[in-house]
GROMACS .gro file of C-alpha atoms in nm:
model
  308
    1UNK     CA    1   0.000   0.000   0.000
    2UNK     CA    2   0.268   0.240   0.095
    3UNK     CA    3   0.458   0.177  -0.213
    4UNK     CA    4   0.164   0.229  -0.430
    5UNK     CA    5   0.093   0.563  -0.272
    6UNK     CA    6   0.438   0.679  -0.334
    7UNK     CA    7   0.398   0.554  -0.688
    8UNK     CA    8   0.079   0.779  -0.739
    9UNK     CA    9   0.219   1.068  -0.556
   10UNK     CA   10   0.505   1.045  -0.824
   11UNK     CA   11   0.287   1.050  -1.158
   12UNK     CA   12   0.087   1.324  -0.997
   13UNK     CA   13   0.385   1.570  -1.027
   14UNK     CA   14   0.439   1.544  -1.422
   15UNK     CA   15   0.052   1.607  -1.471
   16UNK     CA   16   0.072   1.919  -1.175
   17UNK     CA   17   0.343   1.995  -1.432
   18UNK     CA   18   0.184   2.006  -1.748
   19UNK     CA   19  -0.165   2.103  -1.613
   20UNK     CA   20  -0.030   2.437  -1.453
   21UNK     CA   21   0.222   2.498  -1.785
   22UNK     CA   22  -0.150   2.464  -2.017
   23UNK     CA   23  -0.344   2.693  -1.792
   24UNK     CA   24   0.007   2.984  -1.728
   25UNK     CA   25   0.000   2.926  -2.141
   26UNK     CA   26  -0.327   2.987  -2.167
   27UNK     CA   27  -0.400   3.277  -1.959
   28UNK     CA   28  -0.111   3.486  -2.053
   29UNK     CA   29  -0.120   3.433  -2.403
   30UNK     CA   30  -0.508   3.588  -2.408
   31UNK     CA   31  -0.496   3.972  -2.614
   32UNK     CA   32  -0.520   4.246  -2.384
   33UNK     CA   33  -0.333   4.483  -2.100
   34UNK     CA   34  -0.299   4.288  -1.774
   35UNK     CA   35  -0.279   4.635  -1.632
   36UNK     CA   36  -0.636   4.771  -1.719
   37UNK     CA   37  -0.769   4.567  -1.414
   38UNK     CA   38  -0.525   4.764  -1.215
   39UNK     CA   39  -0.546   5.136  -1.362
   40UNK     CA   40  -0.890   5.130  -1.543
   41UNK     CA   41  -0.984   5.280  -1.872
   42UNK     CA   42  -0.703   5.548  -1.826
   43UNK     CA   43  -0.444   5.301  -1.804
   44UNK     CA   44  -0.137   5.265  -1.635
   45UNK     CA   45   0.162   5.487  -1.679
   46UNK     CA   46   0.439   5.342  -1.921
   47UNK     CA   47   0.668   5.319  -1.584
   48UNK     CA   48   0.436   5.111  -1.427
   49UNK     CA   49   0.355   4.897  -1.696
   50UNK     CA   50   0.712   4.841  -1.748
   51UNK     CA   51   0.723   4.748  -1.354
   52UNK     CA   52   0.486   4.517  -1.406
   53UNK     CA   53   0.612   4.334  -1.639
   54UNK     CA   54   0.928   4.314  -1.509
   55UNK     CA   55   0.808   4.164  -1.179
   56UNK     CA   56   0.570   3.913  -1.359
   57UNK     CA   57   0.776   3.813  -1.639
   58UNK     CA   58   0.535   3.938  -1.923
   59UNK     CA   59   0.793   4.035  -2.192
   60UNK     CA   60   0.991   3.692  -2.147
   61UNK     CA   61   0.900   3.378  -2.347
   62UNK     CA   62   0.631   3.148  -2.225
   63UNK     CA   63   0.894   2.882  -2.093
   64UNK     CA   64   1.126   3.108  -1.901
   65UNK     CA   65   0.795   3.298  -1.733
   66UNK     CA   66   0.670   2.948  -1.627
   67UNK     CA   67   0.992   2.854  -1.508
   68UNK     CA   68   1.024   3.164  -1.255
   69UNK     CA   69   0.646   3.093  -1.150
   70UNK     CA   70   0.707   2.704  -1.162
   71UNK     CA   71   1.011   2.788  -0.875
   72UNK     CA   72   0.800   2.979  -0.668
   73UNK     CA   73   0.478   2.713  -0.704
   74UNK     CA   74   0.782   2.457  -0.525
   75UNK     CA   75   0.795   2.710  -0.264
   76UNK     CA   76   0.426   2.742  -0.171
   77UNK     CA   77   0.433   3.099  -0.337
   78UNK     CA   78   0.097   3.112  -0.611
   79UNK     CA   79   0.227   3.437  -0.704
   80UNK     CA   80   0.060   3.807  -0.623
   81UNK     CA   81  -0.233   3.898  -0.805
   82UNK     CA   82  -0.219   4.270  -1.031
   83UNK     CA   83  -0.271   4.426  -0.687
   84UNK     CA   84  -0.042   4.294  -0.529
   85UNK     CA   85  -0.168   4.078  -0.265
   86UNK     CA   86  -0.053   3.737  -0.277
   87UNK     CA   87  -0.264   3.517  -0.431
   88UNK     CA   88  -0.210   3.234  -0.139
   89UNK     CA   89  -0.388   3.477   0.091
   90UNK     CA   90  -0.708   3.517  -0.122
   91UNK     CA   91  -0.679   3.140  -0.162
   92UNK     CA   92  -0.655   3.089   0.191
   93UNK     CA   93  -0.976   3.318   0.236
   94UNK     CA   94  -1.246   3.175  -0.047
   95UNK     CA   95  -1.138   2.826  -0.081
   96UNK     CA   96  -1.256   2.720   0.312
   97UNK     CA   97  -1.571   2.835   0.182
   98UNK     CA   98  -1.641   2.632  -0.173
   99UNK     CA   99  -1.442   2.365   0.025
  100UNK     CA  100  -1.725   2.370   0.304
  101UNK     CA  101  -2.001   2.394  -0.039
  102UNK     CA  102  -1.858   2.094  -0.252
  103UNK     CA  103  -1.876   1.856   0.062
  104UNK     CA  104  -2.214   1.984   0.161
  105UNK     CA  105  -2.336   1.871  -0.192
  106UNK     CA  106  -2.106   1.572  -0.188
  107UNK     CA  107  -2.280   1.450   0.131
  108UNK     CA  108  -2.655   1.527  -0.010
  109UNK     CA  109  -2.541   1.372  -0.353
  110UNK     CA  110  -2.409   1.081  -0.183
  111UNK     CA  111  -2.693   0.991   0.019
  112UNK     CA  112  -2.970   1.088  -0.119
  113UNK     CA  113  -2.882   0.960  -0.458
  114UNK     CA  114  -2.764   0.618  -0.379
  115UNK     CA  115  -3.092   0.578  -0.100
  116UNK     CA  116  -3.294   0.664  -0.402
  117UNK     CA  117  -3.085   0.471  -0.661
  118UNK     CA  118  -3.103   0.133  -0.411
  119UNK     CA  119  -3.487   0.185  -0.374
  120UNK     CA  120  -3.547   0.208  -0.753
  121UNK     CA  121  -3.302  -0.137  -0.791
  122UNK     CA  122  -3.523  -0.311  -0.538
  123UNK     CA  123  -3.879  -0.225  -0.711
  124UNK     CA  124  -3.729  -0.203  -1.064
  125UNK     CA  125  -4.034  -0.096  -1.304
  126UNK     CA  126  -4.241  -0.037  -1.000
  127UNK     CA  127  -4.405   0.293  -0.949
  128UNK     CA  128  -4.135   0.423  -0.696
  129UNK     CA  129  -3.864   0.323  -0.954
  130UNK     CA  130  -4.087   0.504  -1.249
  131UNK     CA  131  -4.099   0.849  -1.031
  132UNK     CA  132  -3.753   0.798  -0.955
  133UNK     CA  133  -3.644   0.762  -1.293
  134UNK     CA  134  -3.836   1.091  -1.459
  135UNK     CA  135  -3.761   1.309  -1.153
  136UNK     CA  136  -3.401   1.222  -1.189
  137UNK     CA  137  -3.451   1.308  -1.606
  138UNK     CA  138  -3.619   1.648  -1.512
  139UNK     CA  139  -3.303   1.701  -1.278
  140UNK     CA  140  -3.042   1.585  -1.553
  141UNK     CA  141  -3.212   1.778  -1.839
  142UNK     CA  142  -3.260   2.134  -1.599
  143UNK     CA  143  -2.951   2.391  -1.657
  144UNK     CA  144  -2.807   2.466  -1.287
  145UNK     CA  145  -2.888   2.815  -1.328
  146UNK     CA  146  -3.257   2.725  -1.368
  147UNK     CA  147  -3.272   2.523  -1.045
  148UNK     CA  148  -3.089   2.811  -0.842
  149UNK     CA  149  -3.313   3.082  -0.964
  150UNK     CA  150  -3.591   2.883  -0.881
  151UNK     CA  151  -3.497   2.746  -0.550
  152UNK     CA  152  -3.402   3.089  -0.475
  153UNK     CA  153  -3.716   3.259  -0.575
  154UNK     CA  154  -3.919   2.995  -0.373
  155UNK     CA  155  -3.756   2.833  -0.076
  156UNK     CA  156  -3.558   3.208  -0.051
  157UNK     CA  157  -3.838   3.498  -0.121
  158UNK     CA  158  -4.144   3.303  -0.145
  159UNK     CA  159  -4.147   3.131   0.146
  160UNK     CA  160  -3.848   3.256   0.328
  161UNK     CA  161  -3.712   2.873   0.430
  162UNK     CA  162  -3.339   2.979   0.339
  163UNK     CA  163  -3.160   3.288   0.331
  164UNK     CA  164  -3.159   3.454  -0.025
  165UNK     CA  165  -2.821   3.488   0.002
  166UNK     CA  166  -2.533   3.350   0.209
  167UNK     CA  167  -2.351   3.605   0.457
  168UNK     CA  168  -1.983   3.665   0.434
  169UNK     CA  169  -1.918   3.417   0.751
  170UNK     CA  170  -2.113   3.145   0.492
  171UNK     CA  171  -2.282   2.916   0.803
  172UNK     CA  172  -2.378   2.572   0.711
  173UNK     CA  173  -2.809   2.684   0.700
  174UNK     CA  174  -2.633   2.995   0.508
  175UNK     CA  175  -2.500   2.752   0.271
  176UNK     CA  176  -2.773   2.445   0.261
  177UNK     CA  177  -2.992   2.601  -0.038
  178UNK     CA  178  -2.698   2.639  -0.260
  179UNK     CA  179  -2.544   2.320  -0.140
  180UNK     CA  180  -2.878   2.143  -0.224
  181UNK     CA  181  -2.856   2.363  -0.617
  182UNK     CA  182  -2.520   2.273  -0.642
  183UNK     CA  183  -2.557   1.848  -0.544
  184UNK     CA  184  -2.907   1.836  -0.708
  185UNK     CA  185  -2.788   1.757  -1.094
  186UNK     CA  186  -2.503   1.495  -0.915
  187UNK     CA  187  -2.755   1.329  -0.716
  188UNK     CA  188  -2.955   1.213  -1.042
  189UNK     CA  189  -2.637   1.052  -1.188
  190UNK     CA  190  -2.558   0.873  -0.888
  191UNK     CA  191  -2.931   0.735  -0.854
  192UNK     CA  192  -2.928   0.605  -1.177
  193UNK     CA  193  -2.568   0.496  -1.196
  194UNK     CA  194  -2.679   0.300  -0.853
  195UNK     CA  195  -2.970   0.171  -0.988
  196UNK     CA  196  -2.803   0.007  -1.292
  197UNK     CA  197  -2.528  -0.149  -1.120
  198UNK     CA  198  -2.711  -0.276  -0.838
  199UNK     CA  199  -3.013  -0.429  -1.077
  200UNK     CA  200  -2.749  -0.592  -1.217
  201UNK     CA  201  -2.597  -0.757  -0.946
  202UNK     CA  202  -2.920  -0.808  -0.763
  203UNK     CA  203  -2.902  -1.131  -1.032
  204UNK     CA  204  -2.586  -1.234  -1.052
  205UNK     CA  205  -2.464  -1.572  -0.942
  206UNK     CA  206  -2.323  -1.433  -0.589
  207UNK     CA  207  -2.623  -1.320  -0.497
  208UNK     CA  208  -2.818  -1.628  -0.531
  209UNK     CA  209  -2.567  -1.857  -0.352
  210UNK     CA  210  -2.544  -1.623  -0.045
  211UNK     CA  211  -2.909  -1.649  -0.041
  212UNK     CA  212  -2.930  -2.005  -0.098
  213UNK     CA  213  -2.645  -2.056   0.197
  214UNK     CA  214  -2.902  -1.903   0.481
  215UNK     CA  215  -2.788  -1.532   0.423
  216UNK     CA  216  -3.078  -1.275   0.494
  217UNK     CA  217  -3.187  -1.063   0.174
  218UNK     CA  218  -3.081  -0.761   0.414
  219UNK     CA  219  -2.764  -0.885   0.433
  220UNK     CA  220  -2.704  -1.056   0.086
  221UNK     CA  221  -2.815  -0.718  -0.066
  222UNK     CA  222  -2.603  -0.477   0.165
  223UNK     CA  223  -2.300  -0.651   0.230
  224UNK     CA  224  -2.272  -0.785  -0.112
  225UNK     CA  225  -2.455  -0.680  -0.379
  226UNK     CA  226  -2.504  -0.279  -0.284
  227UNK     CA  227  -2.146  -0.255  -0.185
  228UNK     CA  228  -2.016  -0.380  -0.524
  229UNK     CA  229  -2.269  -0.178  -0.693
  230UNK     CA  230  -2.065   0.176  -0.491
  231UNK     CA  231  -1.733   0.107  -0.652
  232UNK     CA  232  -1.853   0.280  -0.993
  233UNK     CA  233  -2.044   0.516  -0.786
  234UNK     CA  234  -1.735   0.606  -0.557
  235UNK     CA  235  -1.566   0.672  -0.890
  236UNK     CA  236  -1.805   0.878  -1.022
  237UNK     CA  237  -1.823   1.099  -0.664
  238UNK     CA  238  -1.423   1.118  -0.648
  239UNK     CA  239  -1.443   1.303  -0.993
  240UNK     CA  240  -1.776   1.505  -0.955
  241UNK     CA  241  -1.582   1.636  -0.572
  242UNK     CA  242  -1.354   1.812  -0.825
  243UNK     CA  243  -1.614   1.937  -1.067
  244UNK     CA  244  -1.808   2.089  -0.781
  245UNK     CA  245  -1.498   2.311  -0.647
  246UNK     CA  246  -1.404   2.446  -0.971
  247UNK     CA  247  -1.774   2.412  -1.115
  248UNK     CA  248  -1.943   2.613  -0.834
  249UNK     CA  249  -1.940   2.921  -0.999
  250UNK     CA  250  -2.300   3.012  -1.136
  251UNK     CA  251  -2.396   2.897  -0.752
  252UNK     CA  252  -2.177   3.103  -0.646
  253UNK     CA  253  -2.303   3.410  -0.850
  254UNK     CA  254  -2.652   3.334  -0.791
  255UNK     CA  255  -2.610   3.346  -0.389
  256UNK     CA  256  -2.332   3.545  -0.360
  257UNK     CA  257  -2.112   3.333  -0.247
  258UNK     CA  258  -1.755   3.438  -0.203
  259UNK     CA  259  -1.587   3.118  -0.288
  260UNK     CA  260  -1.335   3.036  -0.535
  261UNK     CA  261  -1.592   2.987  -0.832
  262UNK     CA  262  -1.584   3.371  -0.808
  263UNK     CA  263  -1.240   3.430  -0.739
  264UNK     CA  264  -1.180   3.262  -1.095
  265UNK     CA  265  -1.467   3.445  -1.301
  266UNK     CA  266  -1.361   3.780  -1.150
  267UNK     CA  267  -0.979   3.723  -1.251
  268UNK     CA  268  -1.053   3.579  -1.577
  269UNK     CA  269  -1.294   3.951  -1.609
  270UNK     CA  270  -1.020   4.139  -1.475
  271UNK     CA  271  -0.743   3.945  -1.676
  272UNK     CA  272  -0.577   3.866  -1.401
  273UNK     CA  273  -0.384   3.566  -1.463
  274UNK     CA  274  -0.176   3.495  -1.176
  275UNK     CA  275  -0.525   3.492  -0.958
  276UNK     CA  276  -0.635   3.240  -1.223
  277UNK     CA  277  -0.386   3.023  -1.251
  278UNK     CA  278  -0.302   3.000  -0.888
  279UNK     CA  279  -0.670   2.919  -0.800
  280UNK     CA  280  -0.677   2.635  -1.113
  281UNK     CA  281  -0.370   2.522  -0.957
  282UNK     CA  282  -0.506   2.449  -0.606
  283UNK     CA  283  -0.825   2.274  -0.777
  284UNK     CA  284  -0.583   2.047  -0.987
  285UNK     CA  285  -0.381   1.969  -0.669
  286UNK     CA  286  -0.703   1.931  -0.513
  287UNK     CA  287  -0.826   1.681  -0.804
  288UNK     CA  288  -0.546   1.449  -0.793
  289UNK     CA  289  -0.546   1.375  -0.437
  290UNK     CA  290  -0.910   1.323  -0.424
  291UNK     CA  291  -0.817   1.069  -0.709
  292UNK     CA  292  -0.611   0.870  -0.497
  293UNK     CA  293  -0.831   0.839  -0.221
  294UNK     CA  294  -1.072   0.700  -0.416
  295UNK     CA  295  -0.851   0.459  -0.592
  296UNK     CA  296  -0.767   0.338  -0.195
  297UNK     CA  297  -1.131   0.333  -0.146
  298UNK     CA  298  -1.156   0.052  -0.407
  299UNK     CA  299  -0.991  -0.212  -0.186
  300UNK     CA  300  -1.185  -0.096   0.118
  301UNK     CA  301  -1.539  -0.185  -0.115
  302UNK     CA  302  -1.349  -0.505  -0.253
  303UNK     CA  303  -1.080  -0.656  -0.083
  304UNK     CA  304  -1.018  -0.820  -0.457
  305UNK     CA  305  -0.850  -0.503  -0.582
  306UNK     CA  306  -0.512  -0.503  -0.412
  307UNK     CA  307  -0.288  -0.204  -0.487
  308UNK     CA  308   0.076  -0.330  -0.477
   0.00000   0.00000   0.00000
């Protein structure tokens, strides 16, 4: 086990590598003044322009600015955004907060949407499993920003059940309607990904010789069958964790969250790249090591899948 995790630890620093080299690429090579964010419409004076780019590297080629940020990313140091404040700092400030979101909707995805993804399995073509099935259709087939507005306008004006928007200490009622926006088009994936898998083992050979041996169907369903059925599940929540922190950001907007959904639109606005690629950099980080734990969480669900 150790020696495996070493092993993925390794490969995850050529793709921290070329993921953070794509994005720098990326954002600095966009047409435009990096300044204007700073100095406005007037723009910035040709000495401070010619600051700036001297401190950021703007004038040098692509490879020799990524090196000098690539050095400093070794050191913990994301780099200072065009105001000057380093980028770590902001970091430090929004990402508790789509951190505290993404696992709020994880949990609600999670359990709600393999509870409702087990019951369908269980009374497959039954009216519970037809209601499951077209509510989790109307979910797949709603844009996000549909579901917020509405859940806003209802459970937040309508009927005043959640705050309209979440405060700037973002409290875990603050940040249950958005959680519930953000986890609601997950949760229909999972159900039906559940569903599948566990209708399909529900008849496979295992099933009906733990049965046959004197096993309860409680037991011969959850200790067996449902807990195969997870492993594609688990796969599909270690990825979606990632999509939710860098995919927050119309929930974001539409609450007023300030997480790092919004620290990305309003640097990609402002052209601020370091802010950008910094706060990409922290989700890809983020990414990989959810990545691992779920590829450990395979042997936990079947103790067939050794990692050596």
């Amino acid at each position: 086990m150790g020696a495996y995790v070493v092993r993925r630890i390794l490969q995850m620093i050529p793709v921290v590598i070329g993921a953070t080299f794509i994005i720098y690429a990326m954002v600095f090579s966009l047409p435009g003044d990096p300044t204007a964010a700073l100095c406005g419409d007037r723009g910035c004076p040709p000495a401070l322009q010619q600051e700036i780019a001297e401190k950021y590297h703007l004038d040098d080629n692509v490879f020799v600015a990524y090196g000098q940020y690539a050095v400093g990313l070794l050191q913990g140091d994301f780099g200072d955004n065009v105001r000057g404040n380093p980028v770590t700092g902001d970091l430090a400030d929004r990402y508790p907060v789509t951190a505290k979101l993404a696992i709020m909707a994880l949990a609600f995805e999670a359990l709600i949407g393999v509870l409702a993804g087990a019951l369908a399995a269980l009374r497959k073509n039954g009216f519970l499993d037809n209601v499951i099935l077209v509510s989790t259709l109307l979910l797949i087939s709603t844009p996000i920003f549909v579901i917020g507005g509405l859940s806003q306008y209802f459970l937040g004006v309508r009927f005043a059940i959640f705050p309209v928007t979440v405060s700037r200490e973002a409290g875990f009622y603050d940040l249950l309607l958005p959680a519930l926006v953000l986890g609601s088009v997950s949760v229909a994936y999972v159900a039906r990904l559940t569903r599948t898998n566990l209708a399909e083992n529900l008849r496979a050979d295992y099933v009906r010789t733990a049965k046959a041996k004197g096993l309860t169907p409680r037991r011969a369903i959850g200790l067996h069958a449902l807990r195969n059925s997870l492993i594609p599940v688990v796969t599909f929540i270690g990825y979606d964790f990632g999509a939710l922190l860098g995919g927050a950001i119309i929930t974001e907007r539409i609450f007023n969250i300030r997480g790092i959904g919004g620290y990305i639109f309003q640097g990609i606005n402002q052209r601020d790249g370091f802010a950008v690629v910094g706060a990409v950099t922290a989700l890809v980080i983020v990414y990989l090591i959810v990545n691992l734990i779920v590829d450990l969480l395979y042997g936990v669900l079947d103790p067939r899948i050794a990692h050596d």
